[in-house]
Amino acid sequence: MTVYGKNGPIEFNVGWSDFMKKGMSRLKTILEGNEENSFTSEEYMTLYTIIYNMCTQKPPYDHSQKLYDKYKECMNEYIIVTVLPSLRKKHNEFMLMELVRRWSNHKVMVRWLSRFFHYLDRFFIARRSLPLLKEAGLKCFQDLVYQELKSKARNAVITLINQEREGEQIDRALLKNVIDIFVEIGMGSMDYYEKDFQDAMLIDTSAFYSRKASNWIVQDSCPVYMLKAEECLNKERERVSYYLHSSTEAILLEKVQKELLVVYTNQLLEKEHSGLRILLRDDKVEDITRTYRLFHKIRTGLELIANMFKQHVNSEGMVLVQQAEDAVGNKAGNAGGAQDQAFMRKVIELHDKYRGYVTNCFSENSLIHKAFKEAFESFCNKVVAGSSCAELLASYTDDILKKGGSQKLSDEVIEETLDKVVNLLSYISEKDLFAEFYRKKLSRRLLFDRSANEDHERFILTKLKQQCGAQFTSKMEGMITDLTLAKENQNHFQEYLNNSQVASLGMDLTVTVLTTGFWPVYKSSDLNLPAEMVKCVEVFKEFYQTKTKSRKLTWIYSLGTCNLKGNFEQKSIELILGTYQAAALLLFNDADRLSYSDIKIQLNLADEDLVRLLQSLSCAKYKILNKSPNTRSVSPNDYFEFNSKFTDRMRRIKIPLPSVDEKKKVVEDVEKDRRYNVDASLVRIMKSRKILGYQQLVMECVDS
């Protein structure tokens, strides 16, 4: 239905002049601040109804197009007559304030007019595909005001930003409002903001920080420069949060980083008296953390930091290696073992320290972690005073786990230390050598009851299994299981003796049955045992045959121990001896004086073993035998007598055999196993590849 005025159709001039023009004038008065009261609901409905009536009349009284044109014309007229003159006569910050005010007023004007002309938006504009009233209204401001003043506004804003960078106080709210104009004028597009403001601001930012950096790099130390650079970056982030658009942050920080950090990366980090090397040397944790924080997104800087960190850690490790070699060279005798323990302790402390740096200062960065790993691999595979780090680490672990070790630690600290030992093992390339040395020492702890705590033994095996795989620890786990089974076997043997009709052995006998494949290879000999011991061996053989007939026992006398009662003139003393030593002493129950040859024939021992046991009985601390001639070494021409005058303040003494250096044999065994592994790898590769060139075969073998 068509709606007309009271006296018929509304002429355009009548509707516009009598109603809309007055409404427009009223709106301008309100915007200029000359009237405080806004439109009432009744006034608004009157103006809306006039527009509605003028748009819904039948042609030729449909004034929709004229009203649409008049809408833009009225807005342009207001801008040209009122807005532009007020902006042109103001400059700098005052011009910005006026611009913000005029933009705010313009948006209010567009909003009111869009409400008055709302019927145009709903029907006429939709049918003609014309710009919406709001869009057309903002376009008027864009074409007339923005295009004229954008350069002045941009330069004024950049000037204020630089003043703030220099430490002056500025009106941040004003900047926020001006920059919002650059964003809003695009009506959903960021092109105006980026091209008309952001690009110029970024160029100016680069120039500003380039000037600053060129002065700071000369005047300031590395830590002070870093502090200033971080402060600048934080303040730029702050500026984005206060008045710049959020999309500017990444590119703005990139520009600042480039001028402050990228340009001076090498010069800054390698400063002679304050660069990263000095910070690492002096443990300046806070400054090191700041350095990483600033450079972690700059690839060249991060690579340089990683390289310098690697060099520093490696040099610290080499200092420890040199100190250990110097200490061993300056001290003789048993001091070497203590020095080895001290060296490994220092290496673990060094690892803890710089592992903490990787975690806390460098946030577990993969490149830094790799540098740290390579540094430790470098010096942890050096030979230290004639011993490999694999051997030293095995000895250090043995000292922790055995009874009477040099380190008195709580259970919790022991587990922490063992965990660190396993971590350190990851840097050692000769893990098979460590395994063999560790297995040798584990066997002695288990067989001679020197292990302080079985739980700790199992703890480190679990850690080693996680680190190196199940195959690495399978034999060691078998050794511990063997000991458990051996205790059960001994209980069964005791029951056998108690229930048997066989005569008493006349002594206590404990036999530990081991599985050959798990334990290190020990030298066995056809020792001629004394009659008392022979009876014990035969009884145990009979017992063992009742348990199994498919297994053969091989007796390792070199690992046995024996407690003898020595009847001396002053008093009786209990002697704790090895089986070889005990067998030799028992010969003197039937003879007062024996030659070296007599003892050798009766015991059926090799010269190497015989010399060691006679040395321990006649030339060491406890002289159970008198030797003639009375020299400090044993020779084939010597004679021996029981020393009945021997005495000691203790009722019970242990007489150790001189230790044998097994290092050479362990290394030879490992090298032999490596050859077998290489052979197996070659066979496996050739089975799958059939035909392969020599160089390619070598490469694949190394990779496998």
mmCIF file of N, CA and C in Angstrom, residues 463-563:
data_model
loop_
_atom_site.group_PDB
_atom_site.id
_atom_site.type_symbol
_atom_site.label_atom_id
_atom_site.label_comp_id
_atom_site.label_asym_id
_atom_site.label_seq_id
_atom_site.Cartn_x
_atom_site.Cartn_y
_atom_site.Cartn_z
ATOM 1 N N LYS A 463 68.153 -48.763 35.008
ATOM 2 C CA LYS A 463 68.497 -47.531 34.290
ATOM 3 C C LYS A 463 69.327 -47.842 33.045
ATOM 4 N N LEU A 464 70.286 -48.752 33.177
ATOM 5 C CA LEU A 464 71.119 -49.132 32.025
ATOM 6 C C LEU A 464 70.275 -49.810 30.942
ATOM 7 N N LYS A 465 69.313 -50.585 31.372
ATOM 8 C CA LYS A 465 68.430 -51.268 30.418
ATOM 9 C C LYS A 465 67.613 -50.258 29.629
ATOM 10 N N GLN A 466 67.100 -49.234 30.324
ATOM 11 C CA GLN A 466 66.340 -48.179 29.649
ATOM 12 C C GLN A 466 67.216 -47.398 28.679
ATOM 13 N N GLN A 467 68.461 -47.178 29.073
ATOM 14 C CA GLN A 467 69.375 -46.370 28.258
ATOM 15 C C GLN A 467 69.945 -47.136 27.069
ATOM 16 N N CYS A 468 70.353 -48.389 27.302
ATOM 17 C CA CYS A 468 71.137 -49.120 26.295
ATOM 18 C C CYS A 468 70.440 -50.362 25.740
ATOM 19 N N GLY A 469 69.290 -50.714 26.282
ATOM 20 C CA GLY A 469 68.585 -51.868 25.752
ATOM 21 C C GLY A 469 68.749 -53.106 26.628
ATOM 22 N N ALA A 470 67.859 -54.073 26.427
ATOM 23 C CA ALA A 470 67.829 -55.277 27.259
ATOM 24 C C ALA A 470 69.061 -56.145 27.071
ATOM 25 N N GLN A 471 69.594 -56.180 25.841
ATOM 26 C CA GLN A 471 70.762 -57.024 25.574
ATOM 27 C C GLN A 471 71.979 -56.559 26.369
ATOM 28 N N PHE A 472 72.049 -55.240 26.614
ATOM 29 C CA PHE A 472 73.194 -54.665 27.318
ATOM 30 C C PHE A 472 73.298 -55.200 28.743
ATOM 31 N N THR A 473 72.156 -55.444 29.380
ATOM 32 C CA THR A 473 72.165 -55.821 30.803
ATOM 33 C C THR A 473 71.761 -57.270 31.048
ATOM 34 N N SER A 474 71.517 -58.038 29.997
ATOM 35 C CA SER A 474 70.973 -59.389 30.189
ATOM 36 C C SER A 474 71.912 -60.263 31.022
ATOM 37 N N LYS A 475 73.226 -60.197 30.757
ATOM 38 C CA LYS A 475 74.176 -61.017 31.514
ATOM 39 C C LYS A 475 74.268 -60.553 32.967
ATOM 40 N N MET A 476 74.251 -59.228 33.159
ATOM 41 C CA MET A 476 74.350 -58.693 34.525
ATOM 42 C C MET A 476 73.126 -59.090 35.344
ATOM 43 N N GLU A 477 71.958 -59.020 34.742
ATOM 44 C CA GLU A 477 70.744 -59.444 35.443
ATOM 45 C C GLU A 477 70.800 -60.935 35.756
ATOM 46 N N GLY A 478 71.378 -61.702 34.820
ATOM 47 C CA GLY A 478 71.548 -63.139 35.053
ATOM 48 C C GLY A 478 72.466 -63.424 36.226
ATOM 49 N N MET A 479 73.497 -62.591 36.410
ATOM 50 C CA MET A 479 74.430 -62.770 37.526
ATOM 51 C C MET A 479 73.722 -62.600 38.865
ATOM 52 N N ILE A 480 72.872 -61.564 38.963
ATOM 53 C CA ILE A 480 72.147 -61.326 40.213
ATOM 54 C C ILE A 480 71.153 -62.458 40.474
ATOM 55 N N THR A 481 70.509 -62.926 39.417
ATOM 56 C CA THR A 481 69.584 -64.053 39.563
ATOM 57 C C THR A 481 70.333 -65.309 40.006
ATOM 58 N N ASP A 482 71.526 -65.514 39.446
ATOM 59 C CA ASP A 482 72.368 -66.655 39.824
ATOM 60 C C ASP A 482 72.652 -66.677 41.314
ATOM 61 N N LEU A 483 72.966 -65.529 41.866
ATOM 62 C CA LEU A 483 73.287 -65.456 43.293
ATOM 63 C C LEU A 483 72.089 -65.848 44.148
ATOM 64 N N THR A 484 70.898 -65.426 43.726
ATOM 65 C CA THR A 484 69.682 -65.798 44.461
ATOM 66 C C THR A 484 69.472 -67.310 44.420
ATOM 67 N N LEU A 485 69.667 -67.896 43.222
ATOM 68 C CA LEU A 485 69.520 -69.350 43.075
ATOM 69 C C LEU A 485 70.598 -70.091 43.842
ATOM 70 N N ALA A 486 71.812 -69.488 43.875
ATOM 71 C CA ALA A 486 72.924 -70.136 44.579
ATOM 72 C C ALA A 486 72.649 -70.237 46.070
ATOM 73 N N LYS A 487 72.006 -69.202 46.636
ATOM 74 C CA LYS A 487 71.663 -69.245 48.065
ATOM 75 C C LYS A 487 70.654 -70.362 48.339
ATOM 76 N N GLU A 488 69.681 -70.503 47.441
ATOM 77 C CA GLU A 488 68.715 -71.590 47.603
ATOM 78 C C GLU A 488 69.410 -72.947 47.493
ATOM 79 N N ASN A 489 70.351 -73.040 46.548
ATOM 80 C CA ASN A 489 71.093 -74.283 46.342
ATOM 81 C C ASN A 489 71.911 -74.647 47.581
ATOM 82 N N GLN A 490 72.496 -73.626 48.207
ATOM 83 C CA GLN A 490 73.293 -73.852 49.412
ATOM 84 C C GLN A 490 72.410 -74.356 50.556
ATOM 85 N N ASN A 491 71.211 -73.838 50.648
ATOM 86 C CA ASN A 491 70.277 -74.318 51.680
ATOM 87 C C ASN A 491 69.921 -75.788 51.462
ATOM 88 N N HIS A 492 69.707 -76.146 50.198
ATOM 89 C CA HIS A 492 69.409 -77.542 49.877
ATOM 90 C C HIS A 492 70.596 -78.439 50.198
ATOM 91 N N PHE A 493 71.801 -77.935 49.941
ATOM 92 C CA PHE A 493 73.020 -78.704 50.238
ATOM 93 C C PHE A 493 73.148 -78.933 51.751
ATOM 94 N N GLN A 494 72.812 -77.918 52.518
ATOM 95 C CA GLN A 494 72.894 -78.039 53.968
ATOM 96 C C GLN A 494 71.896 -79.075 54.469
ATOM 97 N N GLU A 495 70.685 -79.068 53.871
ATOM 98 C CA GLU A 495 69.694 -80.081 54.233
ATOM 99 C C GLU A 495 70.195 -81.481 53.863
ATOM 100 N N TYR A 496 70.859 -81.574 52.711
ATOM 101 C CA TYR A 496 71.420 -82.854 52.250
ATOM 102 C C TYR A 496 72.435 -83.383 53.255
ATOM 103 N N LEU A 497 73.295 -82.485 53.741
ATOM 104 C CA LEU A 497 74.310 -82.895 54.718
ATOM 105 C C LEU A 497 73.661 -83.333 56.030
ATOM 106 N N ASN A 498 72.630 -82.614 56.444
ATOM 107 C CA ASN A 498 71.974 -82.940 57.711
ATOM 108 C C ASN A 498 71.257 -84.280 57.650
ATOM 109 N N ASN A 499 70.724 -84.610 56.470
ATOM 110 C CA ASN A 499 69.950 -85.851 56.330
ATOM 111 C C ASN A 499 70.774 -87.031 55.840
ATOM 112 N N SER A 500 72.004 -86.755 55.416
ATOM 113 C CA SER A 500 72.829 -87.801 54.805
ATOM 114 C C SER A 500 73.506 -88.647 55.877
ATOM 115 N N GLN A 501 73.820 -89.903 55.526
ATOM 116 C CA GLN A 501 74.544 -90.804 56.424
ATOM 117 C C GLN A 501 76.051 -90.621 56.287
ATOM 118 N N VAL A 502 76.455 -89.755 55.326
ATOM 119 C CA VAL A 502 77.891 -89.525 55.098
ATOM 120 C C VAL A 502 78.481 -88.881 56.342
ATOM 121 N N ALA A 503 79.722 -89.224 56.625
ATOM 122 C CA ALA A 503 80.402 -88.656 57.794
ATOM 123 C C ALA A 503 80.501 -87.153 57.653
ATOM 124 N N SER A 504 80.661 -86.486 58.771
ATOM 125 C CA SER A 504 80.755 -85.030 58.771
ATOM 126 C C SER A 504 81.966 -84.566 57.973
ATOM 127 N N LEU A 505 81.798 -83.409 57.309
ATOM 128 C CA LEU A 505 82.908 -82.855 56.514
ATOM 129 C C LEU A 505 84.042 -82.362 57.404
ATOM 130 N N GLY A 506 83.702 -82.030 58.605
ATOM 131 C CA GLY A 506 84.729 -81.509 59.503
ATOM 132 C C GLY A 506 84.972 -80.026 59.330
ATOM 133 N N MET A 507 84.219 -79.393 58.472
ATOM 134 C CA MET A 507 84.342 -77.950 58.231
ATOM 135 C C MET A 507 83.060 -77.449 57.579
ATOM 136 N N ASP A 508 82.893 -76.139 57.598
ATOM 137 C CA ASP A 508 81.747 -75.529 56.900
ATOM 138 C C ASP A 508 82.114 -75.319 55.442
ATOM 139 N N LEU A 509 81.200 -75.660 54.546
ATOM 140 C CA LEU A 509 81.454 -75.517 53.108
ATOM 141 C C LEU A 509 80.307 -74.756 52.463
ATOM 142 N N THR A 510 80.652 -73.711 51.734
ATOM 143 C CA THR A 510 79.671 -72.954 50.958
ATOM 144 C C THR A 510 80.105 -72.961 49.503
ATOM 145 N N VAL A 511 79.210 -73.418 48.631
ATOM 146 C CA VAL A 511 79.528 -73.497 47.198
ATOM 147 C C VAL A 511 78.538 -72.610 46.438
ATOM 148 N N THR A 512 79.055 -71.765 45.578
ATOM 149 C CA THR A 512 78.219 -70.895 44.747
ATOM 150 C C THR A 512 78.250 -71.423 43.314
ATOM 151 N N VAL A 513 77.116 -71.928 42.847
ATOM 152 C CA VAL A 513 77.025 -72.473 41.487
ATOM 153 C C VAL A 513 76.546 -71.364 40.554
ATOM 154 N N LEU A 514 77.329 -71.131 39.511
ATOM 155 C CA LEU A 514 77.046 -70.031 38.579
ATOM 156 C C LEU A 514 76.782 -70.566 37.178
ATOM 157 N N THR A 515 76.078 -69.759 36.373
ATOM 158 C CA THR A 515 75.825 -70.103 34.964
ATOM 159 C C THR A 515 76.953 -69.545 34.113
ATOM 160 N N THR A 516 77.597 -70.377 33.357
ATOM 161 C CA THR A 516 78.804 -69.987 32.615
ATOM 162 C C THR A 516 78.579 -68.781 31.722
ATOM 163 N N GLY A 517 77.463 -68.722 31.016
ATOM 164 C CA GLY A 517 77.260 -67.665 30.022
ATOM 165 C C GLY A 517 77.118 -66.268 30.597
ATOM 166 N N PHE A 518 76.702 -66.167 31.866
ATOM 167 C CA PHE A 518 76.462 -64.849 32.465
ATOM 168 C C PHE A 518 77.731 -64.186 32.999
ATOM 169 N N TRP A 519 78.632 -64.971 33.493
ATOM 170 C CA TRP A 519 79.757 -64.439 34.257
ATOM 171 C C TRP A 519 80.995 -64.252 33.394
ATOM 172 N N PRO A 520 81.895 -63.367 33.806
ATOM 173 C CA PRO A 520 83.166 -63.227 33.078
ATOM 174 C C PRO A 520 83.926 -64.556 33.084
ATOM 175 N N VAL A 521 84.801 -64.725 32.123
ATOM 176 C CA VAL A 521 85.585 -65.959 32.032
ATOM 177 C C VAL A 521 86.737 -65.875 33.027
ATOM 178 N N TYR A 522 86.787 -66.844 33.937
ATOM 179 C CA TYR A 522 87.866 -66.894 34.922
ATOM 180 C C TYR A 522 88.782 -68.079 34.615
ATOM 181 N N LYS A 523 90.052 -67.879 34.946
ATOM 182 C CA LYS A 523 91.036 -68.933 34.686
ATOM 183 C C LYS A 523 90.845 -70.065 35.695
ATOM 184 N N SER A 524 90.702 -71.267 35.198
ATOM 185 C CA SER A 524 90.598 -72.440 36.071
ATOM 186 C C SER A 524 91.915 -73.214 36.024
ATOM 187 N N SER A 525 92.235 -73.879 37.108
ATOM 188 C CA SER A 525 93.498 -74.639 37.160
ATOM 189 C C SER A 525 93.252 -75.969 37.858
ATOM 190 N N ASP A 526 94.114 -76.942 37.569
ATOM 191 C CA ASP A 526 94.010 -78.273 38.202
ATOM 192 C C ASP A 526 94.787 -78.261 39.501
ATOM 193 N N LEU A 527 94.307 -77.479 40.437
ATOM 194 C CA LEU A 527 94.971 -77.364 41.725
ATOM 195 C C LEU A 527 94.839 -78.683 42.490
ATOM 196 N N ASN A 528 95.978 -79.136 43.047
ATOM 197 C CA ASN A 528 95.954 -80.321 43.906
ATOM 198 C C ASN A 528 95.509 -79.886 45.295
ATOM 199 N N LEU A 529 94.258 -80.166 45.590
ATOM 200 C CA LEU A 529 93.707 -79.730 46.862
ATOM 201 C C LEU A 529 94.197 -80.610 48.007
ATOM 202 N N PRO A 530 94.266 -80.050 49.189
ATOM 203 C CA PRO A 530 94.539 -80.877 50.374
ATOM 204 C C PRO A 530 93.430 -81.900 50.559
ATOM 205 N N ALA A 531 93.730 -82.969 51.260
ATOM 206 C CA ALA A 531 92.776 -84.071 51.415
ATOM 207 C C ALA A 531 91.464 -83.602 52.030
ATOM 208 N N GLU A 532 91.546 -82.687 52.988
ATOM 209 C CA GLU A 532 90.327 -82.208 53.635
ATOM 210 C C GLU A 532 89.384 -81.548 52.638
ATOM 211 N N MET A 533 89.980 -80.791 51.721
ATOM 212 C CA MET A 533 89.175 -80.081 50.720
ATOM 213 C C MET A 533 88.660 -81.025 49.644
ATOM 214 N N VAL A 534 89.459 -82.043 49.320
ATOM 215 C CA VAL A 534 89.041 -82.999 48.288
ATOM 216 C C VAL A 534 87.759 -83.692 48.712
ATOM 217 N N LYS A 535 87.676 -84.048 49.991
ATOM 218 C CA LYS A 535 86.478 -84.709 50.502
ATOM 219 C C LYS A 535 85.252 -83.804 50.339
ATOM 220 N N CYS A 536 85.430 -82.515 50.632
ATOM 221 C CA CYS A 536 84.317 -81.562 50.490
ATOM 222 C C CYS A 536 83.823 -81.484 49.051
ATOM 223 N N VAL A 537 84.784 -81.441 48.129
ATOM 224 C CA VAL A 537 84.430 -81.339 46.707
ATOM 225 C C VAL A 537 83.650 -82.566 46.267
ATOM 226 N N GLU A 538 84.109 -83.767 46.697
ATOM 227 C CA GLU A 538 83.446 -84.998 46.283
ATOM 228 C C GLU A 538 82.021 -85.082 46.839
ATOM 229 N N VAL A 539 81.848 -84.637 48.088
ATOM 230 C CA VAL A 539 80.504 -84.671 48.691
ATOM 231 C C VAL A 539 79.567 -83.730 47.937
ATOM 232 N N PHE A 540 80.059 -82.572 47.579
ATOM 233 C CA PHE A 540 79.183 -81.636 46.855
ATOM 234 C C PHE A 540 78.836 -82.165 45.470
ATOM 235 N N LYS A 541 79.806 -82.844 44.833
ATOM 236 C CA LYS A 541 79.526 -83.424 43.504
ATOM 237 C C LYS A 541 78.395 -84.448 43.607
ATOM 238 N N GLU A 542 78.458 -85.280 44.667
ATOM 239 C CA GLU A 542 77.410 -86.281 44.859
ATOM 240 C C GLU A 542 76.048 -85.600 45.049
ATOM 241 N N PHE A 543 76.048 -84.536 45.849
ATOM 242 C CA PHE A 543 74.794 -83.790 46.065
ATOM 243 C C PHE A 543 74.275 -83.199 44.756
ATOM 244 N N TYR A 544 75.170 -82.624 43.974
ATOM 245 C CA TYR A 544 74.733 -81.921 42.757
ATOM 246 C C TYR A 544 74.184 -82.904 41.727
ATOM 247 N N GLN A 545 74.719 -84.138 41.731
ATOM 248 C CA GLN A 545 74.221 -85.140 40.786
ATOM 249 C C GLN A 545 72.798 -85.575 41.133
ATOM 250 N N THR A 546 72.456 -85.406 42.388
ATOM 251 C CA THR A 546 71.059 -85.714 42.752
ATOM 252 C C THR A 546 70.107 -84.645 42.225
ATOM 253 N N LYS A 547 70.631 -83.457 41.957
ATOM 254 C CA LYS A 547 69.811 -82.348 41.435
ATOM 255 C C LYS A 547 69.711 -82.397 39.919
ATOM 256 N N THR A 548 70.830 -82.680 39.273
ATOM 257 C CA THR A 548 70.860 -82.723 37.798
ATOM 258 C C THR A 548 72.021 -83.579 37.338
ATOM 259 N N LYS A 549 71.811 -84.293 36.270
ATOM 260 C CA LYS A 549 72.887 -85.133 35.735
ATOM 261 C C LYS A 549 73.418 -84.592 34.410
ATOM 262 N N SER A 550 72.781 -83.508 33.925
ATOM 263 C CA SER A 550 73.161 -83.006 32.590
ATOM 264 C C SER A 550 74.157 -81.863 32.641
ATOM 265 N N ARG A 551 74.486 -81.414 33.829
ATOM 266 C CA ARG A 551 75.387 -80.271 33.933
ATOM 267 C C ARG A 551 76.723 -80.697 34.520
ATOM 268 N N LYS A 552 77.765 -80.065 34.017
ATOM 269 C CA LYS A 552 79.121 -80.365 34.474
ATOM 270 C C LYS A 552 79.642 -79.191 35.290
ATOM 271 N N LEU A 553 80.209 -79.482 36.457
ATOM 272 C CA LEU A 553 80.761 -78.439 37.317
ATOM 273 C C LEU A 553 82.225 -78.201 36.990
ATOM 274 N N THR A 554 82.579 -76.936 36.827
ATOM 275 C CA THR A 554 83.991 -76.542 36.676
ATOM 276 C C THR A 554 84.349 -75.691 37.884
ATOM 277 N N TRP A 555 85.329 -76.115 38.654
ATOM 278 C CA TRP A 555 85.670 -75.438 39.914
ATOM 279 C C TRP A 555 86.655 -74.310 39.643
ATOM 280 N N ILE A 556 86.294 -73.107 40.080
ATOM 281 C CA ILE A 556 87.165 -71.927 39.921
ATOM 282 C C ILE A 556 87.767 -71.635 41.297
ATOM 283 N N TYR A 557 88.902 -72.275 41.575
ATOM 284 C CA TYR A 557 89.515 -72.143 42.903
ATOM 285 C C TYR A 557 90.052 -70.733 43.147
ATOM 286 N N SER A 558 90.353 -70.018 42.068
ATOM 287 C CA SER A 558 90.936 -68.679 42.239
ATOM 288 C C SER A 558 89.950 -67.706 42.888
ATOM 289 N N LEU A 559 88.641 -68.038 42.844
ATOM 290 C CA LEU A 559 87.632 -67.155 43.426
ATOM 291 C C LEU A 559 87.209 -67.592 44.828
ATOM 292 N N GLY A 560 87.757 -68.715 45.301
ATOM 293 C CA GLY A 560 87.345 -69.233 46.597
ATOM 294 C C GLY A 560 88.035 -68.535 47.761
ATOM 295 N N THR A 561 87.444 -68.645 48.914
ATOM 296 C CA THR A 561 88.054 -68.135 50.151
ATOM 297 C C THR A 561 88.026 -69.239 51.206
ATOM 298 N N CYS A 562 88.945 -69.120 52.132
ATOM 299 C CA CYS A 562 89.078 -70.169 53.141
ATOM 300 C C CYS A 562 89.499 -69.543 54.466
ATOM 301 N N ASN A 563 88.899 -69.973 55.550
ATOM 302 C CA ASN A 563 89.273 -69.515 56.887
ATOM 303 C C ASN A 563 90.061 -70.625 57.586
#
